[in-house]
Each structure stands twice: as C-alpha cells, then as structure tokens.
C-alpha cells in the first residue's frame, strides 16, 4: 500500500518567475541621487487563511490499545490580527480558528479507544523583528481543542466529546511579497490539559499538539507608499519569451499559483484511476541584493484506490514545503538549494505516510537560446510521526526540457522519477517517459501558463499505474 501512495502522490510541478527589468530614463537637467524605496510597513489590521498538518504525542492510558487517534491530521482555517510596528520591532495579537480532519482505518484487531481532534482555536500575542519585507516573530498565548473520544473496553462502551484548553508557544517567518499581501510559515506547540473519561474506571488522555502551518494574509493598510506601488499598466498582449522561460524556471523571481492534475490509470489491484490534484503556490522572497529565497508548497487533493475494496478514498494528502536559496545574479548555470519537508497532514491513513519527512532539495538549470534545460532533486527521510507506520526514505528527480516557440507555444517533457529506497529490489524505481506541449498567454491582463502531457511508466513497482496524464494551468504574477 505504501508503495502505491508514495509513487502516486510524489508529483511536483515546475514553477517560475522572471527577473526584473527597467528602461533607462532620459537625462534630467540636474542630477538627483536615487531615492531608496521606503521600508515595508507592517502596522494595521489583517485577515487570512492557513493550512498545514498537526500531530500529537499523546496517549490513552489503556493497556494493550493498538491505536491512538489524532496522531496526524490535516488542519486548515482562518486567522485575523493587528500589528503595531515601532522601528524594527513589532507587537501584535493574532487569533486562529482551524478545522481538523483525521479518519481511522479499519483494523483486523479490536481498537480499545481512540480520539479525534475536530477544531482548534488559539489566541496569542506576537513580538517580532522587522527588516523591510521580512518579519521574524514569536507567539505566546493559549488555545482550545475540541475532541471526540471512543472507548470500547470490556463492559464499557462510551462516546464523548470535550473542549480542552492549554498554553501555546510558537514562532515563524513572514514576508510581504505585495503591498497588501504577506505569506508566512510557522510552528506552534499547544500543551493541553488532561481529559479524564467519566467511566469507571476512568481513562486519562494525556496529549499535546504540534502544528506546522503555511498562511497568507491580506493587510488592509498598504505596506508601501502609493508612489512605490508597482505599475500594472501597459505591456504587450502577447507574453514575451522571457516570461515563457520564467514560467518554466522553478526558482525564478515570479509569484505563481499552479493547479496541476495528475491522472494515473489502472492503479492498484482493481485497476482503478488515481487522481492527485496539486495546488502549488510559489513565492520568491528577497533576502538581500545577492540572494533570494523561493518558497514552493505542494498541497495534494487525492482520490486514492483502496487496496482492499473496489472503491476510492478521497481527501487531502501530506503537504510538502520546499525552500530554495538562490543567487539573485547567477551565471549561465542557475541554481538553488535548501531544505524540503513533508507534514503528515493527510486526513486518512490511505492518503499519506503518517510521518514527518525532511531532507535536502536542489534545482539546476540553464536557458540557452529557446531552451530551458534543468533538473529538480530531493531526498526525504522520516524523522517523526506515527510509530505504527513504516519508515520512509524516498528520492525524487524531475529533469525538465522545454523548447519555446512563437506566440507563447512550447514543447515540454518533465518526467517525475522516484525511488523508494526501503522497498525490495526490483520494486524501488518509477521511471516515466513522455512529454507534451503548452502555451503562455493572457486572459485579459492576467498571464497564464497551460500545458498537457502524457507519460508511460517504463519502470515501475508492482501495482502502480502504467500511464499518467498531467494537465496544468498556472496563474503568473510578474513584477513590472
């Protein structure tokens, strides 16, 4: 089962962004020194949305129990807050409300008890250090978790619900990538009070909750002055080849939001269709004049064939976050390296590994003539998560080759090659071959990159799909 999940969900899109360009102004009558852009203003009210994964280190004090629920889950919701900035210091308050989703598999042995988290709410003060568009913050406050519990002890059958409170500590990074928009990545620890069942004998639930969340916020007050707002007027209706190449570069200076459908045919013992629909926002962040940090997130919505029944399990898979450090002014070889980690956010055990994964990732590419040629690499190991699930050690390589033509059209091949190092010999590698075509065009003033391609898995583990159809559409937001 794990081989099918790893082979099917290991889909990654090629994301992009163009370099900035400007025209030389006419010579003024008198020389004036250039005026530096004012720093980003973080003050004011904001609202936003977040998503991520949570996992618990709690336990039910039941001897012989074979499953504790809520070990990993998808969380997603909304937040709102207010910031006050004083120089390089920031003070604020933020409230979050997230729904949690976890489903338990049917086991061949009896489960004596389990717990599901249903919703999570937090309120915390924030304090941070500001450097222009960057914010490093810490959080301290409290939270509440609403849980449902089931006990199936000899002579005791009980179902109940409870809202427990606890203390919250956390921290993270936030970046203002547009005048009214910021993105953030944070870690939170919520220590909860114990919950004792009203049964005789009483059963104690000891638990805590850890969360990794990505979020996006809308600031009601602009972060830059009106004079510093980028112009969006003008420009050719037909995108340039520079934009074509940027849309095919995973670490270019371009905000993009791709939506990628991966349809895998004849998966599993019942030859059903597996669908992995990836939402893949990419946000470049400027660390300095010499370095960029590119954030790339993959949120998979999965329809996974059941290995035991002729049906599919639908839901959210494990979320993957990559961070690439890349030079602002590279030579002919464009490159980026950094960490990649996967959060056990799947709302059903069939849709994820149940493990927190971590490892290195890198991108190397070059753009001679009309070509974009490169490769994306990563390897992840399990470093935590559900102890009842098997360990993970997976490799991914995605070579990509694009030839750009007139009117935004291009030819492409970008097979996703994966290896499960822990699988038996002959069952480790998935190696596709194939390709397709795409076009960069405008819908009104909005640049869009759309493509379609087909791949045949020439080498594949037993039970994994033979064919894949990949279709993608990406909204591009170049800086002008």
PDB file of C-alpha atoms in Angstrom, residues 116-395:
ATOM      1  CA  UNK A 116     -10.094  12.686  17.046  1.00  0.00           C
ATOM      2  CA  UNK A 117      -9.467  16.416  17.145  1.00  0.00           C
ATOM      3  CA  UNK A 118     -12.272  18.338  15.414  1.00  0.00           C
ATOM      4  CA  UNK A 119     -11.337  22.004  15.731  1.00  0.00           C
ATOM      5  CA  UNK A 120      -8.515  24.109  17.148  1.00  0.00           C
ATOM      6  CA  UNK A 121      -8.665  27.742  18.265  1.00  0.00           C
ATOM      7  CA  UNK A 122      -5.794  29.912  19.516  1.00  0.00           C
ATOM      8  CA  UNK A 123      -5.234  33.487  20.699  1.00  0.00           C
ATOM      9  CA  UNK A 124      -1.685  34.750  21.139  1.00  0.00           C
ATOM     10  CA  UNK A 125       0.430  37.838  21.397  1.00  0.00           C
ATOM     11  CA  UNK A 126       3.131  38.308  18.769  1.00  0.00           C
ATOM     12  CA  UNK A 127       6.503  40.006  19.087  1.00  0.00           C
ATOM     13  CA  UNK A 128       8.918  40.230  16.199  1.00  0.00           C
ATOM     14  CA  UNK A 129      11.907  41.797  14.491  1.00  0.00           C
ATOM     15  CA  UNK A 130      11.312  43.579  11.161  1.00  0.00           C
ATOM     16  CA  UNK A 131      13.798  44.018   8.325  1.00  0.00           C
ATOM     17  CA  UNK A 132      11.903  45.734   5.481  1.00  0.00           C
ATOM     18  CA  UNK A 133       9.669  42.990   3.980  1.00  0.00           C
ATOM     19  CA  UNK A 134      10.855  40.302   6.426  1.00  0.00           C
ATOM     20  CA  UNK A 135       9.369  39.555   9.834  1.00  0.00           C
ATOM     21  CA  UNK A 136      10.709  37.016  12.343  1.00  0.00           C
ATOM     22  CA  UNK A 137       8.143  36.508  15.110  1.00  0.00           C
ATOM     23  CA  UNK A 138       7.416  34.576  18.285  1.00  0.00           C
ATOM     24  CA  UNK A 139       3.962  33.786  19.695  1.00  0.00           C
ATOM     25  CA  UNK A 140       2.794  33.177  23.263  1.00  0.00           C
ATOM     26  CA  UNK A 141      -0.782  32.595  24.317  1.00  0.00           C
ATOM     27  CA  UNK A 142      -3.413  29.928  24.762  1.00  0.00           C
ATOM     28  CA  UNK A 143      -5.629  27.592  22.799  1.00  0.00           C
ATOM     29  CA  UNK A 144      -8.581  25.244  22.786  1.00  0.00           C
ATOM     30  CA  UNK A 145      -9.091  21.877  21.088  1.00  0.00           C
ATOM     31  CA  UNK A 146     -12.446  20.148  20.671  1.00  0.00           C
ATOM     32  CA  UNK A 147     -12.103  16.352  20.574  1.00  0.00           C
ATOM     33  CA  UNK A 148     -14.320  13.294  20.238  1.00  0.00           C
ATOM     34  CA  UNK A 149     -13.372  10.059  22.026  1.00  0.00           C
ATOM     35  CA  UNK A 150     -14.474   6.423  21.806  1.00  0.00           C
ATOM     36  CA  UNK A 151     -13.819   3.684  24.386  1.00  0.00           C
ATOM     37  CA  UNK A 152     -14.539   0.001  23.709  1.00  0.00           C
ATOM     38  CA  UNK A 153     -13.275  -1.671  26.873  1.00  0.00           C
ATOM     39  CA  UNK A 154     -14.724  -4.957  28.205  1.00  0.00           C
ATOM     40  CA  UNK A 155     -18.004  -3.928  29.802  1.00  0.00           C
ATOM     41  CA  UNK A 156     -17.528  -0.258  28.851  1.00  0.00           C
ATOM     42  CA  UNK A 157     -18.715   1.291  25.604  1.00  0.00           C
ATOM     43  CA  UNK A 158     -18.541   5.086  25.700  1.00  0.00           C
ATOM     44  CA  UNK A 159     -18.527   8.009  23.251  1.00  0.00           C
ATOM     45  CA  UNK A 160     -17.963  11.574  24.336  1.00  0.00           C
ATOM     46  CA  UNK A 161     -16.660  14.984  23.401  1.00  0.00           C
ATOM     47  CA  UNK A 162     -14.600  17.551  25.222  1.00  0.00           C
ATOM     48  CA  UNK A 163     -13.084  21.003  24.737  1.00  0.00           C
ATOM     49  CA  UNK A 164      -9.695  21.261  26.439  1.00  0.00           C
ATOM     50  CA  UNK A 165      -7.596  24.375  26.957  1.00  0.00           C
ATOM     51  CA  UNK A 166      -3.856  24.805  27.175  1.00  0.00           C
ATOM     52  CA  UNK A 167      -0.901  27.099  26.602  1.00  0.00           C
ATOM     53  CA  UNK A 168       0.607  27.962  23.226  1.00  0.00           C
ATOM     54  CA  UNK A 169       4.141  28.839  22.185  1.00  0.00           C
ATOM     55  CA  UNK A 170       5.344  29.228  18.607  1.00  0.00           C
ATOM     56  CA  UNK A 171       7.263  31.209  16.055  1.00  0.00           C
ATOM     57  CA  UNK A 172       7.885  31.664  12.368  1.00  0.00           C
ATOM     58  CA  UNK A 173       8.726  33.818   9.369  1.00  0.00           C
ATOM     59  CA  UNK A 174       6.514  36.206   7.407  1.00  0.00           C
ATOM     60  CA  UNK A 175       7.240  38.025   4.139  1.00  0.00           C
ATOM     61  CA  UNK A 176       5.443  40.917   2.444  1.00  0.00           C
ATOM     62  CA  UNK A 177       5.514  39.953  -1.217  1.00  0.00           C
ATOM     63  CA  UNK A 178       2.932  42.540  -2.339  1.00  0.00           C
ATOM     64  CA  UNK A 179       1.748  45.855  -0.954  1.00  0.00           C
ATOM     65  CA  UNK A 180      -1.298  44.268   0.715  1.00  0.00           C
ATOM     66  CA  UNK A 181      -0.256  40.591   0.832  1.00  0.00           C
ATOM     67  CA  UNK A 182       2.074  38.597   3.088  1.00  0.00           C
ATOM     68  CA  UNK A 183       2.876  34.888   3.377  1.00  0.00           C
ATOM     69  CA  UNK A 184       4.066  33.062   6.490  1.00  0.00           C
ATOM     70  CA  UNK A 185       5.365  29.741   7.734  1.00  0.00           C
ATOM     71  CA  UNK A 186       5.117  28.918  11.435  1.00  0.00           C
ATOM     72  CA  UNK A 187       5.441  26.192  14.051  1.00  0.00           C
ATOM     73  CA  UNK A 188       3.177  26.068  17.130  1.00  0.00           C
ATOM     74  CA  UNK A 189       3.159  23.861  20.222  1.00  0.00           C
ATOM     75  CA  UNK A 190      -0.084  23.574  22.174  1.00  0.00           C
ATOM     76  CA  UNK A 191       0.171  21.889  25.580  1.00  0.00           C
ATOM     77  CA  UNK A 192      -3.296  20.698  26.577  1.00  0.00           C
ATOM     78  CA  UNK A 193      -4.774  19.793  29.939  1.00  0.00           C
ATOM     79  CA  UNK A 194      -5.575  16.132  30.590  1.00  0.00           C
ATOM     80  CA  UNK A 195      -9.015  14.743  29.761  1.00  0.00           C
ATOM     81  CA  UNK A 196     -10.456  12.013  32.003  1.00  0.00           C
ATOM     82  CA  UNK A 197     -13.433   9.966  30.837  1.00  0.00           C
ATOM     83  CA  UNK A 198     -16.492   9.769  33.162  1.00  0.00           C
ATOM     84  CA  UNK A 199     -16.321   5.953  33.144  1.00  0.00           C
ATOM     85  CA  UNK A 200     -15.472   3.532  35.943  1.00  0.00           C
ATOM     86  CA  UNK A 201     -12.571   3.050  35.855  1.00  0.00           C
ATOM     87  CA  UNK A 202     -11.683   6.473  34.416  1.00  0.00           C
ATOM     88  CA  UNK A 203      -9.393   6.604  31.377  1.00  0.00           C
ATOM     89  CA  UNK A 204      -6.951   9.521  31.127  1.00  0.00           C
ATOM     90  CA  UNK A 205      -5.990  11.117  27.826  1.00  0.00           C
ATOM     91  CA  UNK A 206      -2.568  12.749  28.037  1.00  0.00           C
ATOM     92  CA  UNK A 207      -1.706  14.777  24.976  1.00  0.00           C
ATOM     93  CA  UNK A 208      -0.127  17.759  23.318  1.00  0.00           C
ATOM     94  CA  UNK A 209      -0.437  19.088  19.773  1.00  0.00           C
ATOM     95  CA  UNK A 210       2.253  20.288  17.377  1.00  0.00           C
ATOM     96  CA  UNK A 211       1.368  22.188  14.194  1.00  0.00           C
ATOM     97  CA  UNK A 212       3.232  23.362  11.096  1.00  0.00           C
ATOM     98  CA  UNK A 213       1.173  25.840   9.082  1.00  0.00           C
ATOM     99  CA  UNK A 214       1.591  27.986   5.988  1.00  0.00           C
ATOM    100  CA  UNK A 215      -0.606  31.024   5.625  1.00  0.00           C
ATOM    101  CA  UNK A 216      -1.420  34.070   3.534  1.00  0.00           C
ATOM    102  CA  UNK A 217      -2.663  37.404   4.915  1.00  0.00           C
ATOM    103  CA  UNK A 218      -4.358  40.442   3.408  1.00  0.00           C
ATOM    104  CA  UNK A 219      -3.322  43.754   5.021  1.00  0.00           C
ATOM    105  CA  UNK A 220      -5.980  46.461   4.949  1.00  0.00           C
ATOM    106  CA  UNK A 221      -3.238  49.096   5.176  1.00  0.00           C
ATOM    107  CA  UNK A 222      -0.769  49.062   2.286  1.00  0.00           C
ATOM    108  CA  UNK A 223       2.761  48.022   3.134  1.00  0.00           C
ATOM    109  CA  UNK A 224       4.271  50.522   0.689  1.00  0.00           C
ATOM    110  CA  UNK A 225       3.565  54.133  -0.210  1.00  0.00           C
ATOM    111  CA  UNK A 226       1.411  54.965  -3.230  1.00  0.00           C
ATOM    112  CA  UNK A 227       4.480  56.238  -5.106  1.00  0.00           C
ATOM    113  CA  UNK A 228       6.244  52.907  -4.604  1.00  0.00           C
ATOM    114  CA  UNK A 229       3.323  50.798  -5.877  1.00  0.00           C
ATOM    115  CA  UNK A 230       4.353  48.806  -8.994  1.00  0.00           C
ATOM    116  CA  UNK A 231       2.691  49.818 -12.254  1.00  0.00           C
ATOM    117  CA  UNK A 232       0.480  47.234 -13.952  1.00  0.00           C
ATOM    118  CA  UNK A 233      -0.452  49.285 -16.973  1.00  0.00           C
ATOM    119  CA  UNK A 234       0.815  48.758 -20.485  1.00  0.00           C
ATOM    120  CA  UNK A 235       2.670  45.791 -21.867  1.00  0.00           C
ATOM    121  CA  UNK A 236       2.160  43.625 -24.922  1.00  0.00           C
ATOM    122  CA  UNK A 237      -0.918  41.426 -25.018  1.00  0.00           C
ATOM    123  CA  UNK A 238       1.259  38.503 -26.109  1.00  0.00           C
ATOM    124  CA  UNK A 239       3.721  37.368 -23.391  1.00  0.00           C
ATOM    125  CA  UNK A 240       7.431  37.573 -24.198  1.00  0.00           C
ATOM    126  CA  UNK A 241       9.784  34.598 -24.437  1.00  0.00           C
ATOM    127  CA  UNK A 242      11.380  35.849 -21.213  1.00  0.00           C
ATOM    128  CA  UNK A 243       8.074  35.227 -19.447  1.00  0.00           C
ATOM    129  CA  UNK A 244       7.823  31.815 -21.130  1.00  0.00           C
ATOM    130  CA  UNK A 245      11.254  30.858 -19.789  1.00  0.00           C
ATOM    131  CA  UNK A 246      10.486  32.292 -16.360  1.00  0.00           C
ATOM    132  CA  UNK A 247       7.279  30.256 -16.134  1.00  0.00           C
ATOM    133  CA  UNK A 248       9.395  27.101 -16.711  1.00  0.00           C
ATOM    134  CA  UNK A 249      12.046  28.024 -14.115  1.00  0.00           C
ATOM    135  CA  UNK A 250      11.268  26.648 -10.624  1.00  0.00           C
ATOM    136  CA  UNK A 251      13.357  29.354  -8.890  1.00  0.00           C
ATOM    137  CA  UNK A 252      12.687  32.469 -10.991  1.00  0.00           C
ATOM    138  CA  UNK A 253      11.625  35.795  -9.471  1.00  0.00           C
ATOM    139  CA  UNK A 254       7.924  35.307 -10.174  1.00  0.00           C
ATOM    140  CA  UNK A 255       4.898  34.702  -7.970  1.00  0.00           C
ATOM    141  CA  UNK A 256       2.807  31.896  -9.483  1.00  0.00           C
ATOM    142  CA  UNK A 257      -0.097  29.697  -8.457  1.00  0.00           C
ATOM    143  CA  UNK A 258      -0.184  26.454 -10.490  1.00  0.00           C
ATOM    144  CA  UNK A 259      -3.038  23.947 -10.370  1.00  0.00           C
ATOM    145  CA  UNK A 260      -1.856  20.550 -11.612  1.00  0.00           C
ATOM    146  CA  UNK A 261      -3.954  17.446 -12.302  1.00  0.00           C
ATOM    147  CA  UNK A 262      -2.148  14.066 -12.337  1.00  0.00           C
ATOM    148  CA  UNK A 263      -4.453  11.277 -13.527  1.00  0.00           C
ATOM    149  CA  UNK A 264      -2.927   7.800 -13.103  1.00  0.00           C
ATOM    150  CA  UNK A 265      -4.683   4.947 -14.892  1.00  0.00           C
ATOM    151  CA  UNK A 266      -5.042   1.292 -13.784  1.00  0.00           C
ATOM    152  CA  UNK A 267      -3.767   1.705 -10.221  1.00  0.00           C
ATOM    153  CA  UNK A 268      -3.981  -0.977  -7.546  1.00  0.00           C
ATOM    154  CA  UNK A 269      -5.474  -4.471  -7.590  1.00  0.00           C
ATOM    155  CA  UNK A 270      -8.803  -3.302  -9.073  1.00  0.00           C
ATOM    156  CA  UNK A 271      -7.246  -1.214 -11.900  1.00  0.00           C
ATOM    157  CA  UNK A 272      -8.938   1.964 -10.740  1.00  0.00           C
ATOM    158  CA  UNK A 273      -7.988   5.572 -11.577  1.00  0.00           C
ATOM    159  CA  UNK A 274      -5.938   7.553  -9.096  1.00  0.00           C
ATOM    160  CA  UNK A 275      -6.196  11.359  -9.162  1.00  0.00           C
ATOM    161  CA  UNK A 276      -3.699  13.703  -7.483  1.00  0.00           C
ATOM    162  CA  UNK A 277      -4.656  17.376  -7.873  1.00  0.00           C
ATOM    163  CA  UNK A 278      -1.837  19.617  -6.658  1.00  0.00           C
ATOM    164  CA  UNK A 279      -2.208  23.255  -5.608  1.00  0.00           C
ATOM    165  CA  UNK A 280       1.344  24.631  -5.765  1.00  0.00           C
ATOM    166  CA  UNK A 281       1.828  28.301  -4.767  1.00  0.00           C
ATOM    167  CA  UNK A 282       5.344  29.667  -5.363  1.00  0.00           C
ATOM    168  CA  UNK A 283       6.543  32.889  -3.715  1.00  0.00           C
ATOM    169  CA  UNK A 284      10.044  34.373  -4.226  1.00  0.00           C
ATOM    170  CA  UNK A 285      11.395  36.340  -1.250  1.00  0.00           C
ATOM    171  CA  UNK A 286      14.329  38.767  -1.414  1.00  0.00           C
ATOM    172  CA  UNK A 287      16.845  38.149   1.368  1.00  0.00           C
ATOM    173  CA  UNK A 288      19.366  40.721   0.111  1.00  0.00           C
ATOM    174  CA  UNK A 289      20.721  42.236  -3.098  1.00  0.00           C
ATOM    175  CA  UNK A 290      22.573  38.954  -3.708  1.00  0.00           C
ATOM    176  CA  UNK A 291      20.197  36.226  -2.518  1.00  0.00           C
ATOM    177  CA  UNK A 292      16.592  35.130  -2.965  1.00  0.00           C
ATOM    178  CA  UNK A 293      14.599  32.551  -1.028  1.00  0.00           C
ATOM    179  CA  UNK A 294      11.937  30.773  -3.084  1.00  0.00           C
ATOM    180  CA  UNK A 295       9.075  29.131  -1.193  1.00  0.00           C
ATOM    181  CA  UNK A 296       7.309  26.303  -3.002  1.00  0.00           C
ATOM    182  CA  UNK A 297       4.347  24.476  -1.417  1.00  0.00           C
ATOM    183  CA  UNK A 298       2.517  21.402  -2.739  1.00  0.00           C
ATOM    184  CA  UNK A 299      -0.983  20.731  -1.360  1.00  0.00           C
ATOM    185  CA  UNK A 300      -2.336  17.456  -2.829  1.00  0.00           C
ATOM    186  CA  UNK A 301      -6.029  16.640  -3.113  1.00  0.00           C
ATOM    187  CA  UNK A 302      -6.118  12.875  -3.645  1.00  0.00           C
ATOM    188  CA  UNK A 303      -8.536  10.220  -4.846  1.00  0.00           C
ATOM    189  CA  UNK A 304      -6.698   7.022  -3.863  1.00  0.00           C
ATOM    190  CA  UNK A 305      -7.810   3.485  -4.905  1.00  0.00           C
ATOM    191  CA  UNK A 306      -8.465   1.321  -1.860  1.00  0.00           C
ATOM    192  CA  UNK A 307      -6.114  -1.702  -1.773  1.00  0.00           C
ATOM    193  CA  UNK A 308      -8.782  -3.909  -0.158  1.00  0.00           C
ATOM    194  CA  UNK A 309     -12.080  -2.852  -1.787  1.00  0.00           C
ATOM    195  CA  UNK A 310     -13.145  -1.746  -5.268  1.00  0.00           C
ATOM    196  CA  UNK A 311     -13.527   1.896  -4.224  1.00  0.00           C
ATOM    197  CA  UNK A 312     -11.547   5.136  -3.776  1.00  0.00           C
ATOM    198  CA  UNK A 313     -10.666   7.111  -0.653  1.00  0.00           C
ATOM    199  CA  UNK A 314     -10.816  10.883  -1.169  1.00  0.00           C
ATOM    200  CA  UNK A 315      -9.236  13.696   0.790  1.00  0.00           C
ATOM    201  CA  UNK A 316      -6.107  15.755   1.417  1.00  0.00           C
ATOM    202  CA  UNK A 317      -2.655  14.156   1.304  1.00  0.00           C
ATOM    203  CA  UNK A 318       0.596  15.133   3.009  1.00  0.00           C
ATOM    204  CA  UNK A 319       1.701  18.736   2.343  1.00  0.00           C
ATOM    205  CA  UNK A 320       5.275  19.332   1.099  1.00  0.00           C
ATOM    206  CA  UNK A 321       7.204  22.578   1.601  1.00  0.00           C
ATOM    207  CA  UNK A 322      10.451  23.387  -0.238  1.00  0.00           C
ATOM    208  CA  UNK A 323      12.736  26.395   0.334  1.00  0.00           C
ATOM    209  CA  UNK A 324      15.415  27.253  -2.246  1.00  0.00           C
ATOM    210  CA  UNK A 325      18.283  29.682  -1.564  1.00  0.00           C
ATOM    211  CA  UNK A 326      19.305  31.084  -4.948  1.00  0.00           C
ATOM    212  CA  UNK A 327      21.699  33.867  -6.079  1.00  0.00           C
ATOM    213  CA  UNK A 328      19.987  36.972  -7.439  1.00  0.00           C
ATOM    214  CA  UNK A 329      22.533  37.328 -10.265  1.00  0.00           C
ATOM    215  CA  UNK A 330      23.521  33.793 -11.378  1.00  0.00           C
ATOM    216  CA  UNK A 331      25.767  32.991 -14.315  1.00  0.00           C
ATOM    217  CA  UNK A 332      24.847  30.676 -17.151  1.00  0.00           C
ATOM    218  CA  UNK A 333      24.043  27.973 -14.580  1.00  0.00           C
ATOM    219  CA  UNK A 334      21.021  28.965 -12.484  1.00  0.00           C
ATOM    220  CA  UNK A 335      20.787  27.063  -9.210  1.00  0.00           C
ATOM    221  CA  UNK A 336      19.045  26.872  -5.856  1.00  0.00           C
ATOM    222  CA  UNK A 337      19.475  24.628  -2.810  1.00  0.00           C
ATOM    223  CA  UNK A 338      17.726  24.262   0.518  1.00  0.00           C
ATOM    224  CA  UNK A 339      15.544  22.090   2.746  1.00  0.00           C
ATOM    225  CA  UNK A 340      12.352  20.221   1.916  1.00  0.00           C
ATOM    226  CA  UNK A 341       9.934  18.770   4.460  1.00  0.00           C
ATOM    227  CA  UNK A 342       6.584  16.993   4.333  1.00  0.00           C
ATOM    228  CA  UNK A 343       3.964  17.405   7.059  1.00  0.00           C
ATOM    229  CA  UNK A 344       1.719  14.405   7.919  1.00  0.00           C
ATOM    230  CA  UNK A 345      -1.466  16.286   7.079  1.00  0.00           C
ATOM    231  CA  UNK A 346      -3.440  13.512   5.312  1.00  0.00           C
ATOM    232  CA  UNK A 347      -6.976  13.243   6.623  1.00  0.00           C
ATOM    233  CA  UNK A 348      -6.993   9.471   6.008  1.00  0.00           C
ATOM    234  CA  UNK A 349      -4.176   6.922   6.540  1.00  0.00           C
ATOM    235  CA  UNK A 350      -4.587   5.697   2.932  1.00  0.00           C
ATOM    236  CA  UNK A 351      -3.654   9.173   1.640  1.00  0.00           C
ATOM    237  CA  UNK A 352      -0.302   9.715   3.366  1.00  0.00           C
ATOM    238  CA  UNK A 353       2.664   8.162   5.124  1.00  0.00           C
ATOM    239  CA  UNK A 354       1.770   9.287   8.654  1.00  0.00           C
ATOM    240  CA  UNK A 355       5.370  10.511   9.005  1.00  0.00           C
ATOM    241  CA  UNK A 356       7.116  13.876   9.217  1.00  0.00           C
ATOM    242  CA  UNK A 357       9.713  13.862   6.410  1.00  0.00           C
ATOM    243  CA  UNK A 358      12.808  16.041   5.996  1.00  0.00           C
ATOM    244  CA  UNK A 359      15.734  16.281   3.599  1.00  0.00           C
ATOM    245  CA  UNK A 360      17.682  18.371   1.057  1.00  0.00           C
ATOM    246  CA  UNK A 361      16.445  19.690  -2.289  1.00  0.00           C
ATOM    247  CA  UNK A 362      18.171  21.400  -5.234  1.00  0.00           C
ATOM    248  CA  UNK A 363      17.456  22.815  -8.702  1.00  0.00           C
ATOM    249  CA  UNK A 364      19.963  23.331 -11.533  1.00  0.00           C
ATOM    250  CA  UNK A 365      19.066  24.780 -14.950  1.00  0.00           C
ATOM    251  CA  UNK A 366      20.322  26.728 -17.946  1.00  0.00           C
ATOM    252  CA  UNK A 367      18.478  28.693 -20.655  1.00  0.00           C
ATOM    253  CA  UNK A 368      20.466  28.692 -23.928  1.00  0.00           C
ATOM    254  CA  UNK A 369      18.636  30.128 -26.934  1.00  0.00           C
ATOM    255  CA  UNK A 370      14.997  28.976 -26.968  1.00  0.00           C
ATOM    256  CA  UNK A 371      15.682  26.166 -24.464  1.00  0.00           C
ATOM    257  CA  UNK A 372      15.103  25.714 -20.736  1.00  0.00           C
ATOM    258  CA  UNK A 373      17.034  22.644 -19.503  1.00  0.00           C
ATOM    259  CA  UNK A 374      17.358  21.543 -15.889  1.00  0.00           C
ATOM    260  CA  UNK A 375      16.645  19.108 -13.077  1.00  0.00           C
ATOM    261  CA  UNK A 376      14.957  19.224  -9.667  1.00  0.00           C
ATOM    262  CA  UNK A 377      16.225  16.803  -6.975  1.00  0.00           C
ATOM    263  CA  UNK A 378      15.303  15.889  -3.417  1.00  0.00           C
ATOM    264  CA  UNK A 379      15.519  13.064  -0.896  1.00  0.00           C
ATOM    265  CA  UNK A 380      13.423  12.807   2.266  1.00  0.00           C
ATOM    266  CA  UNK A 381      13.678  10.637   5.365  1.00  0.00           C
ATOM    267  CA  UNK A 382      11.072  10.107   8.098  1.00  0.00           C
ATOM    268  CA  UNK A 383      12.123  11.800  11.353  1.00  0.00           C
ATOM    269  CA  UNK A 384       8.899  11.518  13.368  1.00  0.00           C
ATOM    270  CA  UNK A 385       5.186  10.820  13.209  1.00  0.00           C
ATOM    271  CA  UNK A 386       3.019   7.770  13.820  1.00  0.00           C
ATOM    272  CA  UNK A 387       5.206   4.998  15.306  1.00  0.00           C
ATOM    273  CA  UNK A 388       2.795   2.383  13.939  1.00  0.00           C
ATOM    274  CA  UNK A 389       3.569   3.389  10.338  1.00  0.00           C
ATOM    275  CA  UNK A 390       6.685   2.125   8.469  1.00  0.00           C
ATOM    276  CA  UNK A 391       9.734   4.402   7.995  1.00  0.00           C
ATOM    277  CA  UNK A 392      10.175   6.384   4.769  1.00  0.00           C
ATOM    278  CA  UNK A 393      13.251   7.062   2.619  1.00  0.00           C
ATOM    279  CA  UNK A 394      12.328   8.412  -0.826  1.00  0.00           C
ATOM    280  CA  UNK A 395      14.187  10.059  -3.705  1.00  0.00           C
TER     281      UNK A 395
END
